[in-house]
Amino acid sequence: MLTLGACGGGPDDDAKPVASSPAPDIECVGSGQVRGSGSTAQQNAMKRWMNQYQQACPGVQLVYNPLGSGAGVAQFQRGATTFGGTDEALTEEDRVLTEDVCPGGQALDLPMLGGPIAVGYNLPGVTRLVLDAPTLARIFDARITRWNDPAIQRLNPKVKLPDLAIAPVHRADDSGTTQNLNAYLTGAAKEVWPYPADKKWHGRGGHSAPGSDAVSTMVTQTEGAIGYFELSFAANRKIGTVLIDTGAAQPVGPSTRSASAGIAEAKVAGEGKDLKLKLDYETSAEGAYPIVLVTYEIVCDTGNEPESLPALKSFLTYTASQEGQEQLHSIHYAPLPAKVAAQVREVIATLS
């Protein structure tokens, strides 16, 4: 049984089924049901992983409903699912509300995949555009309003920038994509971006649209527009993407590999077995793209249902395995750094 909800759109809604590929080498269990829900950003990775897993382990039933991060956390807190998917690690308030569903234990954040948040633009005649965090913050806060502004020209000295109004586009709905862009601007341009790193958009002016699909569509249809969305929307619609000047020798564009390099600069900030990551938005490491999203699976460290625990551990061990992670590049996701993936597998082995 492979059940995926119809709500929301992930980084690659055109991900192809992989039923004809060889079954992966997985340490299976004989039976069990694993129920998950949450992040739409990871839904296409879940499709791929579930398809692969069930080829090798047909006795296990897998269910994942992409209802959004908030719903995924709420359903896990109610005990309706075996794990939750979220684009933001649990808050302490969220964690307290999981105590009943994790008797004798607590909920853990397990990072499982990443992805670059692309900043796409529609600027006829401009095929290469570099921005840094302070300039990007001023653009999205309507403090830089024309494309030939000296601050943009300074970063693009060889580019003929048009005297054209900038049309910033942001999400109308609360989203993990917005939260992660807010976190980047707050971390890398705190002196000019005074807003909180939450799921609501706080910048002034601009246009809004619900969901990454609508934001990217508006960018393609509006000359002078700039917006943010998962990389696959830019790839599928052939939208030019901004290179970020991080202070490294070369500006960095969004790709699955540059996002993985950005995530590699993160530190584990959770306590004990919790693997919440603290991203380094000010990194100047070569090739490290700093605007990234990390999706977590929320599980109980102890107190899991005995009927589902073996299958849960088997499935998540596969998703965090080298084979499970390596295939993410082909569907526009960023694999975890090998060291982080190894830590995730170690924690999964201890779940009880």
Tab-separated table of C-alpha atoms in Angstrom:
chain	number	residue	atom	x	y	z
A	1	MET	CA	0.000	0.000	0.000
A	2	LEU	CA	1.440	3.359	-1.040
A	3	THR	CA	-0.708	6.265	0.052
A	4	LEU	CA	0.204	9.877	-0.677
A	5	GLY	CA	-2.153	12.773	-0.013
A	6	ALA	CA	-3.023	15.141	-2.822
A	7	CYS	CA	-2.411	18.376	-0.901
A	8	GLY	CA	0.463	20.732	-1.575
A	9	GLY	CA	3.352	20.716	-4.006
A	10	GLY	CA	6.894	19.574	-3.376
A	11	PRO	CA	10.199	20.509	-4.902
A	12	ASP	CA	9.585	18.291	-7.958
A	13	ASP	CA	5.963	17.454	-8.678
A	14	ASP	CA	7.097	15.704	-11.871
A	15	ALA	CA	9.192	13.115	-10.038
A	16	LYS	CA	8.966	9.871	-11.991
A	17	PRO	CA	8.111	6.501	-10.462
A	18	VAL	CA	11.021	4.117	-10.220
A	19	ALA	CA	9.235	0.759	-10.171
A	20	SER	CA	11.412	-0.606	-12.989
A	21	SER	CA	14.709	0.017	-11.185
A	22	PRO	CA	16.422	-2.775	-9.246
A	23	ALA	CA	15.146	-3.289	-5.727
A	24	PRO	CA	17.545	-1.724	-3.230
A	25	ASP	CA	19.449	-3.724	-0.653
A	26	ILE	CA	17.455	-3.088	2.534
A	27	GLU	CA	17.347	-4.889	5.870
A	28	CYS	CA	13.609	-5.570	5.869
A	29	VAL	CA	11.172	-6.609	8.549
A	30	GLY	CA	8.353	-8.977	7.811
A	31	SER	CA	5.382	-6.714	8.472
A	32	GLY	CA	4.197	-3.475	10.048
A	33	GLN	CA	2.650	-0.159	9.143
A	34	VAL	CA	4.445	3.182	9.156
A	35	ARG	CA	2.205	6.249	9.009
A	36	GLY	CA	3.642	9.694	8.388
A	37	SER	CA	2.379	13.130	7.431
A	38	GLY	CA	3.631	16.677	7.167
A	39	SER	CA	6.061	18.623	5.011
A	40	THR	CA	5.095	19.036	1.376
A	41	ALA	CA	8.714	19.958	0.603
A	42	GLN	CA	9.768	16.341	1.117
A	43	GLN	CA	6.789	14.612	-0.492
A	44	ASN	CA	8.601	13.672	-3.703
A	45	ALA	CA	11.521	12.236	-1.756
A	46	MET	CA	8.984	10.209	0.233
A	47	LYS	CA	7.413	8.967	-3.013
A	48	ARG	CA	10.816	7.815	-4.232
A	49	TRP	CA	11.872	6.263	-0.915
A	50	MET	CA	8.558	4.500	-0.351
A	51	ASN	CA	8.527	3.097	-3.869
A	52	GLN	CA	12.064	1.758	-3.486
A	53	TYR	CA	11.484	0.427	0.016
A	54	GLN	CA	8.311	-1.432	-0.882
A	55	GLN	CA	10.000	-3.172	-3.796
A	56	ALA	CA	12.383	-4.744	-1.315
A	57	CYS	CA	10.009	-5.035	1.668
A	58	PRO	CA	6.479	-5.683	0.357
A	59	GLY	CA	5.199	-6.829	3.742
A	60	VAL	CA	5.434	-3.313	5.227
A	61	GLN	CA	2.679	-0.755	4.631
A	62	LEU	CA	3.863	2.845	4.203
A	63	VAL	CA	1.625	5.912	4.323
A	64	TYR	CA	2.706	9.541	3.952
A	65	ASN	CA	0.244	12.425	3.640
A	66	PRO	CA	1.867	15.754	2.624
A	67	LEU	CA	-0.417	18.069	4.593
A	68	GLY	CA	2.185	20.699	5.525
A	69	SER	CA	4.678	20.962	8.361
A	70	GLY	CA	2.255	22.369	10.921
A	71	ALA	CA	-0.266	19.588	10.312
A	72	GLY	CA	2.482	16.977	10.418
A	73	VAL	CA	3.599	18.093	13.873
A	74	ALA	CA	-0.006	18.350	15.112
A	75	GLN	CA	-0.933	14.860	13.885
A	76	PHE	CA	2.157	13.387	15.512
A	77	GLN	CA	1.294	15.130	18.777
A	78	ARG	CA	-2.169	13.538	18.662
A	79	GLY	CA	-0.705	10.088	18.122
A	80	ALA	CA	-2.269	9.802	14.658
A	81	THR	CA	1.062	9.056	12.940
A	82	THR	CA	4.267	7.139	13.553
A	83	PHE	CA	6.416	10.070	12.462
A	84	GLY	CA	5.917	13.679	11.416
A	85	GLY	CA	7.673	15.623	8.679
A	86	THR	CA	8.532	19.286	9.203
A	87	ASP	CA	10.702	21.948	7.560
A	88	GLU	CA	11.502	23.432	10.960
A	89	ALA	CA	12.786	21.663	14.079
A	90	LEU	CA	10.407	21.407	17.003
A	91	THR	CA	10.063	24.338	19.360
A	92	GLU	CA	10.198	23.623	23.079
A	93	GLU	CA	6.446	24.214	23.222
A	94	ASP	CA	5.934	21.656	20.454
A	95	ARG	CA	8.142	19.181	22.287
A	96	VAL	CA	6.153	19.478	25.515
A	97	LEU	CA	2.994	18.656	23.587
A	98	THR	CA	4.517	15.336	22.444
A	99	GLU	CA	4.975	13.965	25.974
A	100	ASP	CA	1.716	11.996	25.910
A	101	VAL	CA	2.512	10.321	22.607
A	102	CYS	CA	6.064	9.431	23.717
A	103	PRO	CA	5.401	7.887	27.149
A	104	GLY	CA	8.585	7.855	29.190
A	105	GLY	CA	10.470	9.743	26.487
A	106	GLN	CA	10.399	12.735	24.189
A	107	ALA	CA	10.218	13.628	20.513
A	108	LEU	CA	13.437	13.909	18.518
A	109	ASP	CA	14.327	15.921	15.404
A	110	LEU	CA	16.037	13.768	12.767
A	111	PRO	CA	17.285	15.756	9.743
A	112	MET	CA	16.652	13.709	6.603
A	113	LEU	CA	17.216	15.856	3.527
A	114	GLY	CA	17.931	19.364	2.398
A	115	GLY	CA	17.332	21.602	-0.540
A	116	PRO	CA	18.349	25.004	-1.840
A	117	ILE	CA	15.854	27.864	-1.826
A	118	ALA	CA	16.444	29.588	-5.137
A	119	VAL	CA	15.978	33.324	-5.646
A	120	GLY	CA	14.624	33.593	-9.175
A	121	TYR	CA	14.344	36.710	-11.327
A	122	ASN	CA	12.842	37.890	-14.604
A	123	LEU	CA	15.185	40.441	-16.115
A	124	PRO	CA	15.359	40.385	-19.938
A	125	GLY	CA	18.899	40.460	-21.224
A	126	VAL	CA	20.464	39.651	-17.835
A	127	THR	CA	21.742	36.075	-17.694
A	128	ARG	CA	23.966	36.406	-14.636
A	129	LEU	CA	22.976	38.283	-11.486
A	130	VAL	CA	24.893	38.464	-8.213
A	131	LEU	CA	23.386	39.717	-4.944
A	132	ASP	CA	24.544	39.627	-1.337
A	133	ALA	CA	22.423	39.273	1.798
A	134	PRO	CA	22.088	42.989	2.666
A	135	THR	CA	21.134	43.902	-0.902
A	136	LEU	CA	18.656	41.036	-1.103
A	137	ALA	CA	17.122	42.146	2.199
A	138	ARG	CA	16.711	45.726	0.963
A	139	ILE	CA	15.107	44.495	-2.271
A	140	PHE	CA	12.551	42.352	-0.435
A	141	ASP	CA	11.845	45.207	1.993
A	142	ALA	CA	11.209	47.737	-0.802
A	143	ARG	CA	14.251	49.834	0.108
A	144	ILE	CA	15.888	49.160	-3.267
A	145	THR	CA	13.239	49.613	-5.927
A	146	ARG	CA	15.012	49.784	-9.333
A	147	TRP	CA	17.249	47.248	-10.988
A	148	ASN	CA	19.953	49.775	-11.896
A	149	ASP	CA	20.375	50.843	-8.259
A	150	PRO	CA	24.067	51.486	-7.451
A	151	ALA	CA	24.074	48.726	-4.780
A	152	ILE	CA	23.096	46.123	-7.395
A	153	GLN	CA	25.411	47.609	-10.031
A	154	ARG	CA	28.338	47.424	-7.609
A	155	LEU	CA	27.857	43.633	-7.362
A	156	ASN	CA	27.480	43.304	-11.141
A	157	PRO	CA	30.037	45.720	-12.620
A	158	LYS	CA	30.068	44.136	-16.098
A	159	VAL	CA	26.298	43.765	-16.452
A	160	LYS	CA	24.076	46.373	-18.116
A	161	LEU	CA	21.203	46.602	-15.659
A	162	PRO	CA	17.935	48.107	-16.938
A	163	ASP	CA	16.217	51.147	-15.441
A	164	LEU	CA	13.266	48.957	-14.485
A	165	ALA	CA	11.108	48.743	-11.365
A	166	ILE	CA	11.776	45.742	-9.115
A	167	ALA	CA	8.683	43.621	-8.407
A	168	PRO	CA	9.391	41.420	-5.368
A	169	VAL	CA	7.099	38.415	-4.968
A	170	HIS	CA	6.628	36.602	-1.656
A	171	ARG	CA	4.463	33.833	-0.255
A	172	ALA	CA	0.950	34.787	0.818
A	173	ASP	CA	0.635	31.698	3.041
A	174	ASP	CA	2.683	30.718	6.077
A	175	SER	CA	5.438	28.433	4.837
A	176	GLY	CA	8.653	26.703	5.737
A	177	THR	CA	10.207	28.200	2.604
A	178	THR	CA	9.500	31.703	3.927
A	179	GLN	CA	10.754	30.724	7.377
A	180	ASN	CA	14.070	29.553	5.953
A	181	LEU	CA	14.522	32.676	3.798
A	182	ASN	CA	13.673	34.826	6.824
A	183	ALA	CA	16.234	32.889	8.856
A	184	TYR	CA	18.900	33.498	6.199
A	185	LEU	CA	18.210	37.232	5.981
A	186	THR	CA	18.058	37.539	9.774
A	187	GLY	CA	21.322	35.613	10.133
A	188	ALA	CA	23.309	37.139	7.272
A	189	ALA	CA	21.843	40.663	7.118
A	190	LYS	CA	20.603	41.286	10.649
A	191	GLU	CA	21.411	44.999	10.509
A	192	VAL	CA	19.007	45.570	7.602
A	193	TRP	CA	16.413	42.783	8.050
A	194	PRO	CA	14.673	43.481	11.386
A	195	TYR	CA	12.019	40.779	11.084
A	196	PRO	CA	11.629	37.453	12.935
A	197	ALA	CA	12.639	34.164	11.346
A	198	ASP	CA	9.142	32.706	11.252
A	199	LYS	CA	6.747	31.349	8.624
A	200	LYS	CA	4.977	34.660	7.978
A	201	TRP	CA	6.201	37.241	5.472
A	202	HIS	CA	7.012	40.568	7.141
A	203	GLY	CA	8.823	42.535	4.426
A	204	ARG	CA	7.172	45.687	3.096
A	205	GLY	CA	5.547	46.059	-0.308
A	206	GLY	CA	5.782	43.636	-3.169
A	207	HIS	CA	3.295	41.105	-4.483
A	208	SER	CA	2.104	37.891	-2.846
A	209	ALA	CA	1.003	34.494	-4.124
A	210	PRO	CA	-0.013	31.249	-2.368
A	211	GLY	CA	2.595	28.518	-2.632
A	212	SER	CA	5.870	28.182	-4.507
A	213	ASP	CA	4.087	27.200	-7.706
A	214	ALA	CA	2.148	30.484	-7.788
A	215	VAL	CA	5.187	32.573	-6.762
A	216	SER	CA	7.321	31.114	-9.556
A	217	THR	CA	4.478	31.557	-12.052
A	218	MET	CA	4.170	35.243	-11.125
A	219	VAL	CA	7.926	35.694	-11.583
A	220	THR	CA	7.788	34.215	-15.081
A	221	GLN	CA	4.860	36.473	-16.002
A	222	THR	CA	6.183	39.756	-14.539
A	223	GLU	CA	9.098	41.626	-16.089
A	224	GLY	CA	11.345	42.910	-13.318
A	225	ALA	CA	10.106	40.336	-10.792
A	226	ILE	CA	12.164	38.527	-8.160
A	227	GLY	CA	10.898	35.756	-5.884
A	228	TYR	CA	11.949	32.692	-3.892
A	229	PHE	CA	11.019	29.015	-4.235
A	230	GLU	CA	12.482	25.525	-4.220
A	231	LEU	CA	15.081	24.933	-6.927
A	232	SER	CA	12.956	22.610	-9.073
A	233	PHE	CA	10.458	25.390	-9.803
A	234	ALA	CA	13.297	27.424	-11.309
A	235	ALA	CA	14.606	24.391	-13.203
A	236	ASN	CA	11.207	23.349	-14.548
A	237	ARG	CA	10.261	26.880	-15.639
A	238	LYS	CA	13.758	27.887	-16.790
A	239	ILE	CA	13.894	30.864	-14.411
A	240	GLY	CA	17.256	32.561	-13.913
A	241	THR	CA	18.577	32.249	-10.362
A	242	VAL	CA	20.625	34.670	-8.294
A	243	LEU	CA	24.232	33.892	-7.360
A	244	ILE	CA	24.882	34.774	-3.724
A	245	ASP	CA	28.021	36.711	-2.802
A	246	THR	CA	28.924	35.094	0.538
A	247	GLY	CA	32.422	36.535	0.767
A	248	ALA	CA	33.928	33.436	-0.848
A	249	ALA	CA	36.220	33.822	-3.852
A	250	GLN	CA	33.290	33.120	-6.190
A	251	PRO	CA	29.556	33.773	-5.751
A	252	VAL	CA	27.505	30.606	-5.254
A	253	GLY	CA	24.391	29.518	-7.138
A	254	PRO	CA	21.704	27.102	-5.934
A	255	SER	CA	22.256	23.425	-6.676
A	256	THR	CA	21.821	20.209	-4.758
A	257	ARG	CA	25.574	19.939	-4.254
A	258	SER	CA	26.094	23.554	-3.152
A	259	ALA	CA	23.165	23.152	-0.730
A	260	SER	CA	24.746	20.007	0.730
A	261	ALA	CA	27.957	21.991	1.177
A	262	GLY	CA	25.977	24.700	2.951
A	263	ILE	CA	24.344	22.175	5.271
A	264	ALA	CA	27.797	20.726	5.993
A	265	GLU	CA	28.644	24.039	7.689
A	266	ALA	CA	25.819	23.498	10.210
A	267	LYS	CA	26.319	22.404	13.817
A	268	VAL	CA	24.141	20.014	15.789
A	269	ALA	CA	22.328	22.237	18.288
A	270	GLY	CA	19.957	19.680	19.824
A	271	GLU	CA	20.541	18.065	23.211
A	272	GLY	CA	21.189	14.365	23.694
A	273	LYS	CA	19.897	12.370	20.745
A	274	ASP	CA	18.069	15.338	19.227
A	275	LEU	CA	19.794	16.334	15.975
A	276	LYS	CA	18.385	19.798	15.365
A	277	LEU	CA	20.823	21.676	13.128
A	278	LYS	CA	21.956	25.274	13.494
A	279	LEU	CA	22.776	26.517	10.010
A	280	ASP	CA	25.642	28.945	9.444
A	281	TYR	CA	24.025	31.659	7.327
A	282	GLU	CA	27.221	33.725	7.355
A	283	THR	CA	29.452	30.985	5.969
A	284	SER	CA	31.993	32.008	3.363
A	285	ALA	CA	33.088	28.432	2.612
A	286	GLU	CA	33.837	27.919	-1.066
A	287	GLY	CA	30.919	26.378	-2.938
A	288	ALA	CA	28.528	26.507	0.030
A	289	TYR	CA	25.086	27.901	-0.831
A	290	PRO	CA	23.652	29.527	2.307
A	291	ILE	CA	19.863	29.660	1.662
A	292	VAL	CA	18.850	26.105	2.432
A	293	LEU	CA	15.926	24.200	3.846
A	294	VAL	CA	16.329	21.106	6.039
A	295	THR	CA	13.427	18.715	6.529
A	296	TYR	CA	13.190	16.736	9.760
A	297	GLU	CA	11.385	13.532	10.666
A	298	ILE	CA	9.880	13.769	14.162
A	299	VAL	CA	9.960	10.494	16.118
A	300	CYS	CA	9.781	9.328	19.742
A	301	ASP	CA	13.069	8.303	21.315
A	302	THR	CA	11.159	5.791	23.422
A	303	GLY	CA	7.523	4.848	23.886
A	304	ASN	CA	6.981	3.967	20.214
A	305	GLU	CA	4.191	1.508	19.344
A	306	PRO	CA	5.731	-2.004	19.419
A	307	GLU	CA	3.749	-3.031	16.322
A	308	SER	CA	5.240	-0.291	14.147
A	309	LEU	CA	8.682	0.247	15.705
A	310	PRO	CA	10.668	-2.375	13.715
A	311	ALA	CA	9.230	-1.149	10.409
A	312	LEU	CA	9.805	2.508	11.378
A	313	LYS	CA	13.458	1.843	12.169
A	314	SER	CA	13.936	-0.192	8.989
A	315	PHE	CA	12.367	2.471	6.738
A	316	LEU	CA	14.140	5.473	8.272
A	317	THR	CA	17.464	3.618	8.288
A	318	TYR	CA	17.029	3.198	4.531
A	319	THR	CA	16.114	6.856	3.924
A	320	ALA	CA	19.237	7.942	5.833
A	321	SER	CA	21.452	5.344	4.139
A	322	GLN	CA	24.026	6.156	1.491
A	323	GLU	CA	21.793	4.606	-1.179
A	324	GLY	CA	18.717	6.455	0.047
A	325	GLN	CA	20.532	9.783	0.124
A	326	GLU	CA	22.463	9.545	-3.148
A	327	GLN	CA	19.325	9.320	-5.296
A	328	LEU	CA	18.076	12.682	-4.008
A	329	HIS	CA	20.184	14.655	-6.489
A	330	SER	CA	18.064	13.381	-9.388
A	331	ILE	CA	14.874	14.903	-7.926
A	332	HIS	CA	16.357	18.273	-6.930
A	333	TYR	CA	17.036	17.558	-3.254
A	334	ALA	CA	20.300	17.916	-1.345
A	335	PRO	CA	21.564	14.824	0.483
A	336	LEU	CA	22.665	15.179	4.070
A	337	PRO	CA	26.410	15.477	4.645
A	338	ALA	CA	27.750	11.948	5.244
A	339	LYS	CA	28.670	12.731	8.863
A	340	VAL	CA	25.163	13.963	9.673
A	341	ALA	CA	23.522	10.997	7.930
A	342	ALA	CA	25.695	8.640	9.996
A	343	GLN	CA	24.559	10.365	13.208
A	344	VAL	CA	20.928	10.009	12.115
A	345	ARG	CA	21.369	6.265	11.532
A	346	GLU	CA	22.993	5.874	14.936
A	347	VAL	CA	20.026	7.530	16.663
A	348	ILE	CA	17.479	5.503	14.678
A	349	ALA	CA	19.126	2.291	15.882
A	350	THR	CA	18.423	3.310	19.515
A	351	LEU	CA	14.685	4.051	19.110
A	352	SER	CA	12.556	1.929	21.430
